[in-house]
Amino acid sequence: MDMLLKCDANYASLTPITFLKRASAFYSDRTSLIYEGTRFTWRQTYERCCRLASSLHRLNISKNDVVSVLAPNVPALYEMHFAVPMAGAILNTINTRLDANNIALILRHSEAKILFVDYKYIQEAKDALRLLVAESFPLPLIVNIDDIDSPTGVRFGNFEYEQLIHNGDVKFTPREVHDEWDSIALNYTSGTTSAPKGVVYSHRAAFLSTLSLVMGWEMGNAPVYLWTLPMFHCNGWTFTWGIAARGGTNVCMRNTTAFDIFRNINLHHVTHMCCAPIVFRIILEANGGDRRQVASPVNVLTGGAPPPAPLLEKMEALGFHITHAYGLTEATGPALVCEWQEKWNILPTDEQAKLKARQGISILTLADVDVKNLDTMESVPHDGHTTGEIVLRGSSLMKGYFKDPAATAAAFKNGWFLTGDIGVIYPDGYLEIKDRSKDVIISGGENISSVEVETVLYRHPQVAEAAVVAMPHPLWGESPCAFVAVHGDADTVSEAEIIAFCRKNLSHYMVPKKVVFVAELPKANGKIQKFKLREQAKYFNVTEKRVAQISRNKSGRQDSSRRLDYGEHVLAMSRL
Amino acid sequence: MDMLLKCDANYASLTPITFLKRASAFYSDRTSLIYEGTRFTWRQTYERCCRLASSLHRLNISKNDVVSVLAPNVPALYEMHFAVPMAGAILNTINTRLDANNIALILRHSEAKILFVDYKYIQEAKDALRLLVAESFPLPLIVNIDDIDSPTGVRFGNFEYEQLIHNGDVKFTPREVHDEWDSIALNYTSGTTSAPKGVVYSHRAAFLSTLSLVMGWEMGNAPVYLWTLPMFHCNGWTFTWGIAARGGTNVCMRNTTAFDIFRNINLHHVTHMCCAPIVFRIILEANGGDRRQVASPVNVLTGGAPPPAPLLEKMEALGFHITHAYGLTEATGPALVCEWQEKWNILPTDEQAKLKARQGISILTLADVDVKNLDTMESVPHDGHTTGEIVLRGSSLMKGYFKDPAATAAAFKNGWFLTGDIGVIYPDGYLEIKDRSKDVIISGGENISSVEVETVLYRHPQVAEAAVVAMPHPLWGESPCAFVAVHGDADTVSEAEIIAFCRKNLSHYMVPKKVVFVAELPKANGKIQKFKLREQAKYFNVTEKRVAQISRNKSGRQDSSRRLDYGEHVLAMSRL
């Protein structure tokens, strides 16, 4: 048997680029992408990607070069998911909610050769580049992404996106992927520590994860997919590539507003969308003019946990069918999907909601998933009760963290990837998360590192001690809440002052919505006991103006007529 | 990027064994298999496979050993698809329609260490072993597979199947697949030529092909799958593994009769089945007592060519929804699926049938498919007219032919696998087969597709079976010669009438110059053996008027109340 060798005919690198070539061959005249007045077919999308790849090649982009992009869900960002690897390079999609500091940090760390910038983010890009200039760091080439809404006269780039397409060679032959272990994407997590980590995906992982998610979600042929999920999140949970695999239609959106969501759904007969649960909120809270019944059911894959019964019911009543998934950037998107079992249909609604709230079962291309006691590496019993850390292994996981061997080594242990999430396994094999790596605050689907916020707080001249934990937020799920002990007299500094200081030094979504002044932070062995603060903060809410004061008086609990909103709970759990 | 290395956590061999472990973890109490009174859950199936693998291990089966099996679609055959590779060995499923000579040939060539034999095939097995004994060839161990219907006292094996299960260790750890290129299965093609070739599959190919077919057929979760397709055909077109991947239920059947098909469909709410088109005939010709309306629609994947309009309509009317696929043993089963496009729904039925009759588009894990002129390796234009050879490449293809480097080298050329089938590509990218390369008739420099002529012949109301081959022609080099079996009394139709019918429906150069009436066409495994007809035809010449008559007298069977139908013709075309 062993004399049968691999050859070009029977061994081809697994790469999602195949999906686009195939779509161009077999779905050539089918609509690949719609963005307001713009429409392309799969043949056109393939040709545009060939042209762009050819232009990148002429700009000396070659294997393992990083190409960064800062853009909302516009056609250019979609096309780059193929064109950049077709040029042999690695795609780095930057979270558009980051501030100039973080953008600069990513450009520096990734050594991006080119930065594509949508017109809306020119200011952030300029500010980031200015920071690089200040450090004499070599600047990337800049390519402007415009559309018909772009204000005139704001160009600052070296090239225009459409010009690269136009000048490219439509007959360009995509670079062969000689090794499926080669890198296709670099995605920075905000992570739990202050330094964002660059998660690297192989072509193999991207290919396998794409197939798994299409299967896990039971997505059929020719879906119409609405881009409510930012493509910069794990490459749109791999559906950037998956829609090509299924010969579907991408409906792009610049802004995720209720008006645009409902309009696009009914106009284009959307069948599928992914989103963080914050989008449920946008949908459910739409005003009368924006909100409408959807004409045919829309399948929604949502990242994060517990979509509780009332939320599910409201969404289902509007025509949305929700599937719950769990994942992380390191797992190339969702790693578990809460696959529905038909026998559950007869259960009462709240029972169903409980079952749906679980994180579920592994996707098909993971080799294994387990919940383990990390000290012994023993699996927990399947009792729905004993907790351990959720661990994963398989070919759809990341290669590792870019230029960070220590973090990479720490993430992989004894043949497993450690998620940092604490969970249980039920007797039926389904997993549920019980707690999460402690310090992350998830606000509007974005991870906020408490350490990063604390670092800024500590820079304030009067802050002696600071700890940041999550508190519930009616819209964003969680918000950062800062506990601060000040030097000297506490009355000399106000909450408003601290918040203003943070706004100057942090991306806005990271700014604490509440600052609680305390005489001293609770500690054990010199370490701050954040769980005690979290315990306190979970009864706070942003409208309750007096909480800080009360807290200082050590009264601890407030009445809490306020219910922890279900929407937020979902958000809080979201890792995606 | 290159410093990020593979490790056990992020690089696992792709193998279908994963699907069973996963099914056992997440669908543990769901029914995995039903066979008359027998029912197992996925946990039970996994445990039984662990036990069997452990017993194989104790019998000194180790990596790269071949384990053969001669059985119909019973639970043992299903379980062996996992248990044999879990023991590190290679599964060789033998076509139960083979005679002792061919079985002996396979046992000798594969050097099988163990042969599992269902009670029904003991005689064939004994005869085959006798042949090996005569050659002093070392005999494999024999394991009997019995069930409640087994007659008593026919044991001849060394072991009983259930005894191996019973004695096996349920805690056996399946052998790690260290290299996904390792072999999982060895399938002998019957081919239309005399020497069967041993096609070897890798774990990687089996894994990828399984996912592709589940996706290509849009098979959702928890299907109820009826085993009308023999598992010995390309491992049941990989659905042996695929049903585990989808957490479905296997409904096993010993005999593919109309009664059992309808009974099982309605009893177990079957959702999916695969079959060669001969099974359509069994279904459509069922007598009143056996035939019934199916309670809910059954998706049927059929391998082979042209399911003509009336057949499709009749099957759809009964509640079967047919999808057409094309493949070969060398491609791990179907390589093309005729994916339906919604826009075709508005077309007239015959137009739809024409579209559905095409072989379609490549599955997702093929890297590429094309139709090429093999002399120049140029692709044919997408005009639906220019013919070339269908070529494939990708990781779901076979490793090669076992112990046959010459055949392997001939099959792979210039980075492609040559299917030996002649086809065209339509402007929409869909492929259609026009003929086997060796069946093309070259007359006066024109290529004549034997399939095209046969298709016309089948439209004649009295033609039950037809095969067209080349015969020598003094002027044109070759001419088409038709072999025909008719419904009912053969005397009611003349050669002149058939030729006249063809002249009305074909270009004149394609019209058979001779029609030979036979009671039945020679077949092996349901495939027409054209080489035998060609052998006959090469002694014909256009002036010999009496050949038809002679041929009929030779063939003996005149009765022919027996219908031989186009269903079998389709079968004849089937490469699966």
PDB file of N, CA, C and O in Angstrom, chain B residues 459-487:
ATOM      1  N   ARG B 459     -36.013   4.692 -27.270  1.00  0.00           N
ATOM      2  CA  ARG B 459     -37.308   5.370 -27.437  1.00  0.00           C
ATOM      3  C   ARG B 459     -38.276   4.536 -28.263  1.00  0.00           C
ATOM      4  O   ARG B 459     -39.463   4.793 -28.274  1.00  0.00           O
ATOM      5  N   HIS B 460     -37.741   3.577 -28.996  1.00  0.00           N
ATOM      6  CA  HIS B 460     -38.624   2.721 -29.783  1.00  0.00           C
ATOM      7  C   HIS B 460     -39.442   1.855 -28.820  1.00  0.00           C
ATOM      8  O   HIS B 460     -38.880   1.234 -27.919  1.00  0.00           O
ATOM      9  N   PRO B 461     -40.738   1.848 -28.983  1.00  0.00           N
ATOM     10  CA  PRO B 461     -41.599   1.204 -27.961  1.00  0.00           C
ATOM     11  C   PRO B 461     -41.281  -0.264 -27.720  1.00  0.00           C
ATOM     12  O   PRO B 461     -41.545  -0.771 -26.637  1.00  0.00           O
ATOM     13  N   GLN B 462     -40.699  -0.943 -28.695  1.00  0.00           N
ATOM     14  CA  GLN B 462     -40.493  -2.370 -28.478  1.00  0.00           C
ATOM     15  C   GLN B 462     -39.096  -2.732 -28.008  1.00  0.00           C
ATOM     16  O   GLN B 462     -38.802  -3.890 -27.749  1.00  0.00           O
ATOM     17  N   VAL B 463     -38.232  -1.743 -27.953  1.00  0.00           N
ATOM     18  CA  VAL B 463     -36.851  -2.037 -27.553  1.00  0.00           C
ATOM     19  C   VAL B 463     -36.748  -2.110 -26.034  1.00  0.00           C
ATOM     20  O   VAL B 463     -37.126  -1.181 -25.332  1.00  0.00           O
ATOM     21  N   ALA B 464     -36.267  -3.249 -25.557  1.00  0.00           N
ATOM     22  CA  ALA B 464     -36.096  -3.418 -24.106  1.00  0.00           C
ATOM     23  C   ALA B 464     -34.654  -3.120 -23.702  1.00  0.00           C
ATOM     24  O   ALA B 464     -34.394  -2.561 -22.638  1.00  0.00           O
ATOM     25  N   GLU B 465     -33.732  -3.490 -24.546  1.00  0.00           N
ATOM     26  CA  GLU B 465     -32.311  -3.346 -24.258  1.00  0.00           C
ATOM     27  C   GLU B 465     -31.592  -3.055 -25.559  1.00  0.00           C
ATOM     28  O   GLU B 465     -31.925  -3.647 -26.583  1.00  0.00           O
ATOM     29  N   ALA B 466     -30.597  -2.194 -25.494  1.00  0.00           N
ATOM     30  CA  ALA B 466     -29.842  -1.912 -26.710  1.00  0.00           C
ATOM     31  C   ALA B 466     -28.399  -1.598 -26.379  1.00  0.00           C
ATOM     32  O   ALA B 466     -28.113  -0.977 -25.353  1.00  0.00           O
ATOM     33  N   ALA B 467     -27.510  -2.036 -27.221  1.00  0.00           N
ATOM     34  CA  ALA B 467     -26.101  -1.676 -27.089  1.00  0.00           C
ATOM     35  C   ALA B 467     -25.547  -1.523 -28.496  1.00  0.00           C
ATOM     36  O   ALA B 467     -25.840  -2.339 -29.379  1.00  0.00           O
ATOM     37  N   VAL B 468     -24.789  -0.458 -28.677  1.00  0.00           N
ATOM     38  CA  VAL B 468     -24.262  -0.173 -30.005  1.00  0.00           C
ATOM     39  C   VAL B 468     -22.748  -0.224 -29.963  1.00  0.00           C
ATOM     40  O   VAL B 468     -22.127   0.393 -29.078  1.00  0.00           O
ATOM     41  N   VAL B 469     -22.143  -0.975 -30.858  1.00  0.00           N
ATOM     42  CA  VAL B 469     -20.678  -1.068 -30.911  1.00  0.00           C
ATOM     43  C   VAL B 469     -20.235  -0.889 -32.366  1.00  0.00           C
ATOM     44  O   VAL B 469     -21.049  -0.861 -33.291  1.00  0.00           O
ATOM     45  N   ALA B 470     -18.924  -0.791 -32.514  1.00  0.00           N
ATOM     46  CA  ALA B 470     -18.374  -0.626 -33.851  1.00  0.00           C
ATOM     47  C   ALA B 470     -18.272  -1.978 -34.562  1.00  0.00           C
ATOM     48  O   ALA B 470     -17.972  -2.992 -33.942  1.00  0.00           O
ATOM     49  N   MET B 471     -18.549  -1.942 -35.871  1.00  0.00           N
ATOM     50  CA  MET B 471     -18.228  -3.109 -36.700  1.00  0.00           C
ATOM     51  C   MET B 471     -17.452  -2.591 -37.901  1.00  0.00           C
ATOM     52  O   MET B 471     -17.553  -1.408 -38.260  1.00  0.00           O
ATOM     53  N   PRO B 472     -16.686  -3.446 -38.503  1.00  0.00           N
ATOM     54  CA  PRO B 472     -15.879  -2.939 -39.612  1.00  0.00           C
ATOM     55  C   PRO B 472     -16.750  -2.519 -40.794  1.00  0.00           C
ATOM     56  O   PRO B 472     -17.810  -3.108 -41.025  1.00  0.00           O
ATOM     57  N   HIS B 473     -16.303  -1.510 -41.509  1.00  0.00           N
ATOM     58  CA  HIS B 473     -17.029  -1.077 -42.706  1.00  0.00           C
ATOM     59  C   HIS B 473     -16.001  -0.830 -43.810  1.00  0.00           C
ATOM     60  O   HIS B 473     -15.018  -0.125 -43.573  1.00  0.00           O
ATOM     61  N   PRO B 474     -16.260  -1.407 -44.970  1.00  0.00           N
ATOM     62  CA  PRO B 474     -15.247  -1.336 -46.029  1.00  0.00           C
ATOM     63  C   PRO B 474     -14.936   0.098 -46.455  1.00  0.00           C
ATOM     64  O   PRO B 474     -13.823   0.394 -46.869  1.00  0.00           O
ATOM     65  N   LEU B 475     -15.909   0.958 -46.352  1.00  0.00           N
ATOM     66  CA  LEU B 475     -15.694   2.318 -46.815  1.00  0.00           C
ATOM     67  C   LEU B 475     -15.375   3.274 -45.659  1.00  0.00           C
ATOM     68  O   LEU B 475     -14.454   4.076 -45.717  1.00  0.00           O
ATOM     69  N   TRP B 476     -16.126   3.169 -44.584  1.00  0.00           N
ATOM     70  CA  TRP B 476     -16.028   4.162 -43.506  1.00  0.00           C
ATOM     71  C   TRP B 476     -15.080   3.763 -42.376  1.00  0.00           C
ATOM     72  O   TRP B 476     -14.934   4.495 -41.421  1.00  0.00           O
ATOM     73  N   GLY B 477     -14.521   2.597 -42.482  1.00  0.00           N
ATOM     74  CA  GLY B 477     -13.661   2.158 -41.377  1.00  0.00           C
ATOM     75  C   GLY B 477     -14.475   1.421 -40.334  1.00  0.00           C
ATOM     76  O   GLY B 477     -14.375   0.221 -40.184  1.00  0.00           O
ATOM     77  N   GLU B 478     -15.316   2.172 -39.621  1.00  0.00           N
ATOM     78  CA  GLU B 478     -16.223   1.544 -38.657  1.00  0.00           C
ATOM     79  C   GLU B 478     -17.641   2.004 -38.931  1.00  0.00           C
ATOM     80  O   GLU B 478     -17.853   3.114 -39.443  1.00  0.00           O
ATOM     81  N   SER B 479     -18.589   1.169 -38.552  1.00  0.00           N
ATOM     82  CA  SER B 479     -20.006   1.539 -38.617  1.00  0.00           C
ATOM     83  C   SER B 479     -20.666   1.115 -37.324  1.00  0.00           C
ATOM     84  O   SER B 479     -20.209   0.156 -36.698  1.00  0.00           O
ATOM     85  N   PRO B 480     -21.766   1.788 -36.955  1.00  0.00           N
ATOM     86  CA  PRO B 480     -22.462   1.343 -35.748  1.00  0.00           C
ATOM     87  C   PRO B 480     -23.226   0.039 -36.018  1.00  0.00           C
ATOM     88  O   PRO B 480     -23.867  -0.101 -37.056  1.00  0.00           O
ATOM     89  N   CYS B 481     -23.150  -0.845 -35.053  1.00  0.00           N
ATOM     90  CA  CYS B 481     -23.909  -2.084 -35.100  1.00  0.00           C
ATOM     91  C   CYS B 481     -24.704  -2.163 -33.801  1.00  0.00           C
ATOM     92  O   CYS B 481     -24.140  -2.014 -32.716  1.00  0.00           O
ATOM     93  N   ALA B 482     -26.016  -2.359 -33.929  1.00  0.00           N
ATOM     94  CA  ALA B 482     -26.865  -2.357 -32.735  1.00  0.00           C
ATOM     95  C   ALA B 482     -27.228  -3.780 -32.319  1.00  0.00           C
ATOM     96  O   ALA B 482     -27.593  -4.600 -33.166  1.00  0.00           O
ATOM     97  N   PHE B 483     -27.092  -4.069 -31.037  1.00  0.00           N
ATOM     98  CA  PHE B 483     -27.612  -5.312 -30.469  1.00  0.00           C
ATOM     99  C   PHE B 483     -28.853  -4.943 -29.675  1.00  0.00           C
ATOM    100  O   PHE B 483     -28.793  -4.055 -28.816  1.00  0.00           O
ATOM    101  N   VAL B 484     -29.937  -5.616 -29.957  1.00  0.00           N
ATOM    102  CA  VAL B 484     -31.228  -5.212 -29.393  1.00  0.00           C
ATOM    103  C   VAL B 484     -31.981  -6.413 -28.829  1.00  0.00           C
ATOM    104  O   VAL B 484     -32.012  -7.467 -29.449  1.00  0.00           O
ATOM    105  N   ALA B 485     -32.548  -6.234 -27.642  1.00  0.00           N
ATOM    106  CA  ALA B 485     -33.502  -7.211 -27.111  1.00  0.00           C
ATOM    107  C   ALA B 485     -34.854  -6.509 -27.065  1.00  0.00           C
ATOM    108  O   ALA B 485     -34.928  -5.345 -26.669  1.00  0.00           O
ATOM    109  N   VAL B 486     -35.882  -7.193 -27.501  1.00  0.00           N
ATOM    110  CA  VAL B 486     -37.199  -6.532 -27.590  1.00  0.00           C
ATOM    111  C   VAL B 486     -38.147  -7.058 -26.534  1.00  0.00           C
ATOM    112  O   VAL B 486     -37.962  -8.145 -26.000  1.00  0.00           O
ATOM    113  N   HIS B 487     -39.160  -6.259 -26.251  1.00  0.00           N
ATOM    114  CA  HIS B 487     -40.233  -6.695 -25.353  1.00  0.00           C
ATOM    115  C   HIS B 487     -41.067  -7.724 -26.077  1.00  0.00           C
ATOM    116  O   HIS B 487     -41.347  -7.566 -27.267  1.00  0.00           O
TER     117      HIS B 487
END
